[in-house]
Amino acid sequence: MLQEKIVRRLEEIVGKENVQTGQEDRIAYSYDGTPLLEKLPEAVVFPETADQVAAILQLANEERFAVVPRGSGTGLSGGAIPAEHS
């Protein structure tokens, strides 16, 4: 799980309502259309602006955590599935 300080920073960037960390909230983002391949993300974040995306990526670079962009999750290659502690 992401450190609490990172979650708080994400909430500062996009608003608390746009950060999901509960297991039940993250399950839908743990897979795409690829059979038998899944990994629960540590958090799900919904940025609304390009500036928010840039701030999230800057934070990820500073704190060394992976960011996995996701569209509708219908891919068949595992591209929307989170990386294991990258």
JSON list of C-alpha atoms in Angstrom, two decimals:
[
{"chain": "A", "resi": 1, "resn": "MET", "atom": "CA", "xyz": [0.00, 0.00, 0.00]},
{"chain": "A", "resi": 2, "resn": "LEU", "atom": "CA", "xyz": [1.16, 3.52, -0.68]},
{"chain": "A", "resi": 3, "resn": "GLN", "atom": "CA", "xyz": [2.50, 5.43, 2.28]},
{"chain": "A", "resi": 4, "resn": "GLU", "atom": "CA", "xyz": [-0.10, 7.63, 3.97]},
{"chain": "A", "resi": 5, "resn": "LYS", "atom": "CA", "xyz": [1.92, 10.77, 3.16]},
{"chain": "A", "resi": 6, "resn": "ILE", "atom": "CA", "xyz": [1.72, 9.93, -0.56]},
{"chain": "A", "resi": 7, "resn": "VAL", "atom": "CA", "xyz": [-2.04, 9.36, -0.38]},
{"chain": "A", "resi": 8, "resn": "ARG", "atom": "CA", "xyz": [-2.44, 12.72, 1.37]},
{"chain": "A", "resi": 9, "resn": "ARG", "atom": "CA", "xyz": [-0.39, 14.44, -1.33]},
{"chain": "A", "resi": 10, "resn": "LEU", "atom": "CA", "xyz": [-2.52, 12.82, -4.04]},
{"chain": "A", "resi": 11, "resn": "GLU", "atom": "CA", "xyz": [-5.64, 14.05, -2.24]},
{"chain": "A", "resi": 12, "resn": "GLU", "atom": "CA", "xyz": [-4.16, 17.56, -2.15]},
{"chain": "A", "resi": 13, "resn": "ILE", "atom": "CA", "xyz": [-3.55, 17.40, -5.89]},
{"chain": "A", "resi": 14, "resn": "VAL", "atom": "CA", "xyz": [-6.92, 16.03, -7.09]},
{"chain": "A", "resi": 15, "resn": "GLY", "atom": "CA", "xyz": [-9.22, 16.31, -4.07]},
{"chain": "A", "resi": 16, "resn": "LYS", "atom": "CA", "xyz": [-10.08, 13.60, -1.58]},
{"chain": "A", "resi": 17, "resn": "GLU", "atom": "CA", "xyz": [-13.14, 12.55, -3.59]},
{"chain": "A", "resi": 18, "resn": "ASN", "atom": "CA", "xyz": [-10.86, 11.65, -6.53]},
{"chain": "A", "resi": 19, "resn": "VAL", "atom": "CA", "xyz": [-8.59, 9.21, -4.68]},
{"chain": "A", "resi": 20, "resn": "GLN", "atom": "CA", "xyz": [-9.78, 5.68, -3.90]},
{"chain": "A", "resi": 21, "resn": "THR", "atom": "CA", "xyz": [-7.80, 3.44, -1.56]},
{"chain": "A", "resi": 22, "resn": "GLY", "atom": "CA", "xyz": [-10.41, 1.03, -0.21]},
{"chain": "A", "resi": 23, "resn": "GLN", "atom": "CA", "xyz": [-10.04, -2.55, -1.40]},
{"chain": "A", "resi": 24, "resn": "GLU", "atom": "CA", "xyz": [-13.63, -2.70, -2.65]},
{"chain": "A", "resi": 25, "resn": "ASP", "atom": "CA", "xyz": [-13.03, 0.48, -4.70]},
{"chain": "A", "resi": 26, "resn": "ARG", "atom": "CA", "xyz": [-9.81, -0.81, -6.26]},
{"chain": "A", "resi": 27, "resn": "ILE", "atom": "CA", "xyz": [-11.02, -4.25, -7.37]},
{"chain": "A", "resi": 28, "resn": "ALA", "atom": "CA", "xyz": [-12.60, -2.97, -10.60]},
{"chain": "A", "resi": 29, "resn": "TYR", "atom": "CA", "xyz": [-9.21, -1.54, -11.60]},
{"chain": "A", "resi": 30, "resn": "SER", "atom": "CA", "xyz": [-7.23, -4.74, -10.95]},
{"chain": "A", "resi": 31, "resn": "TYR", "atom": "CA", "xyz": [-7.86, -6.32, -14.36]},
{"chain": "A", "resi": 32, "resn": "ASP", "atom": "CA", "xyz": [-8.64, -5.61, -18.00]},
{"chain": "A", "resi": 33, "resn": "GLY", "atom": "CA", "xyz": [-9.91, -7.96, -20.72]},
{"chain": "A", "resi": 34, "resn": "THR", "atom": "CA", "xyz": [-6.87, -10.22, -20.34]},
{"chain": "A", "resi": 35, "resn": "PRO", "atom": "CA", "xyz": [-7.92, -13.63, -18.93]},
{"chain": "A", "resi": 36, "resn": "LEU", "atom": "CA", "xyz": [-6.31, -14.73, -15.66]},
{"chain": "A", "resi": 37, "resn": "LEU", "atom": "CA", "xyz": [-4.16, -11.61, -15.23]},
{"chain": "A", "resi": 38, "resn": "GLU", "atom": "CA", "xyz": [-4.84, -9.20, -12.39]},
{"chain": "A", "resi": 39, "resn": "LYS", "atom": "CA", "xyz": [-3.11, -7.12, -9.71]},
{"chain": "A", "resi": 40, "resn": "LEU", "atom": "CA", "xyz": [-4.85, -4.90, -7.17]},
{"chain": "A", "resi": 41, "resn": "PRO", "atom": "CA", "xyz": [-3.65, -1.29, -7.50]},
{"chain": "A", "resi": 42, "resn": "GLU", "atom": "CA", "xyz": [-2.46, 0.50, -4.37]},
{"chain": "A", "resi": 43, "resn": "ALA", "atom": "CA", "xyz": [-4.69, 3.49, -5.16]},
{"chain": "A", "resi": 44, "resn": "VAL", "atom": "CA", "xyz": [-6.93, 4.75, -7.95]},
{"chain": "A", "resi": 45, "resn": "VAL", "atom": "CA", "xyz": [-6.69, 8.44, -8.80]},
{"chain": "A", "resi": 46, "resn": "PHE", "atom": "CA", "xyz": [-8.99, 10.45, -11.07]},
{"chain": "A", "resi": 47, "resn": "PRO", "atom": "CA", "xyz": [-7.22, 13.63, -12.26]},
{"chain": "A", "resi": 48, "resn": "GLU", "atom": "CA", "xyz": [-9.38, 16.18, -14.05]},
{"chain": "A", "resi": 49, "resn": "THR", "atom": "CA", "xyz": [-6.79, 18.51, -15.59]},
{"chain": "A", "resi": 50, "resn": "ALA", "atom": "CA", "xyz": [-3.44, 18.31, -17.35]},
{"chain": "A", "resi": 51, "resn": "ASP", "atom": "CA", "xyz": [-1.88, 20.19, -14.42]},
{"chain": "A", "resi": 52, "resn": "GLN", "atom": "CA", "xyz": [-3.12, 17.50, -12.02]},
{"chain": "A", "resi": 53, "resn": "VAL", "atom": "CA", "xyz": [-1.66, 14.76, -14.24]},
{"chain": "A", "resi": 54, "resn": "ALA", "atom": "CA", "xyz": [1.68, 16.60, -14.31]},
{"chain": "A", "resi": 55, "resn": "ALA", "atom": "CA", "xyz": [1.65, 17.01, -10.50]},
{"chain": "A", "resi": 56, "resn": "ILE", "atom": "CA", "xyz": [0.86, 13.30, -10.01]},
{"chain": "A", "resi": 57, "resn": "LEU", "atom": "CA", "xyz": [3.70, 12.29, -12.32]},
{"chain": "A", "resi": 58, "resn": "GLN", "atom": "CA", "xyz": [6.09, 14.65, -10.55]},
{"chain": "A", "resi": 59, "resn": "LEU", "atom": "CA", "xyz": [5.09, 13.14, -7.19]},
{"chain": "A", "resi": 60, "resn": "ALA", "atom": "CA", "xyz": [5.52, 9.62, -8.60]},
{"chain": "A", "resi": 61, "resn": "ASN", "atom": "CA", "xyz": [9.00, 10.52, -9.79]},
{"chain": "A", "resi": 62, "resn": "GLU", "atom": "CA", "xyz": [9.93, 12.05, -6.41]},
{"chain": "A", "resi": 63, "resn": "GLU", "atom": "CA", "xyz": [8.49, 9.19, -4.33]},
{"chain": "A", "resi": 64, "resn": "ARG", "atom": "CA", "xyz": [9.38, 6.39, -6.80]},
{"chain": "A", "resi": 65, "resn": "PHE", "atom": "CA", "xyz": [5.98, 4.79, -7.38]},
{"chain": "A", "resi": 66, "resn": "ALA", "atom": "CA", "xyz": [4.51, 3.52, -10.64]},
{"chain": "A", "resi": 67, "resn": "VAL", "atom": "CA", "xyz": [1.66, 5.21, -12.49]},
{"chain": "A", "resi": 68, "resn": "VAL", "atom": "CA", "xyz": [-0.45, 3.04, -14.80]},
{"chain": "A", "resi": 69, "resn": "PRO", "atom": "CA", "xyz": [-2.71, 5.05, -17.13]},
{"chain": "A", "resi": 70, "resn": "ARG", "atom": "CA", "xyz": [-6.08, 3.45, -17.78]},
{"chain": "A", "resi": 71, "resn": "GLY", "atom": "CA", "xyz": [-8.80, 4.03, -20.32]},
{"chain": "A", "resi": 72, "resn": "SER", "atom": "CA", "xyz": [-11.86, 1.83, -20.31]},
{"chain": "A", "resi": 73, "resn": "GLY", "atom": "CA", "xyz": [-9.93, -1.32, -19.31]},
{"chain": "A", "resi": 74, "resn": "THR", "atom": "CA", "xyz": [-11.04, -3.34, -22.34]},
{"chain": "A", "resi": 75, "resn": "GLY", "atom": "CA", "xyz": [-7.53, -4.12, -23.61]},
{"chain": "A", "resi": 76, "resn": "LEU", "atom": "CA", "xyz": [-6.39, -7.69, -24.10]},
{"chain": "A", "resi": 77, "resn": "SER", "atom": "CA", "xyz": [-2.68, -7.24, -23.37]},
{"chain": "A", "resi": 78, "resn": "GLY", "atom": "CA", "xyz": [-2.60, -6.41, -19.66]},
{"chain": "A", "resi": 79, "resn": "GLY", "atom": "CA", "xyz": [-1.60, -2.80, -20.34]},
{"chain": "A", "resi": 80, "resn": "ALA", "atom": "CA", "xyz": [-4.11, -1.40, -17.81]},
{"chain": "A", "resi": 81, "resn": "ILE", "atom": "CA", "xyz": [-3.02, -3.73, -15.01]},
{"chain": "A", "resi": 82, "resn": "PRO", "atom": "CA", "xyz": [-0.87, -2.19, -12.25]},
{"chain": "A", "resi": 83, "resn": "ALA", "atom": "CA", "xyz": [2.78, -3.08, -11.89]},
{"chain": "A", "resi": 84, "resn": "GLU", "atom": "CA", "xyz": [4.00, -4.92, -8.79]},
{"chain": "A", "resi": 85, "resn": "HIS", "atom": "CA", "xyz": [5.76, -2.24, -6.67]},
{"chain": "A", "resi": 86, "resn": "SER", "atom": "CA", "xyz": [7.65, -0.78, -9.62]}
]
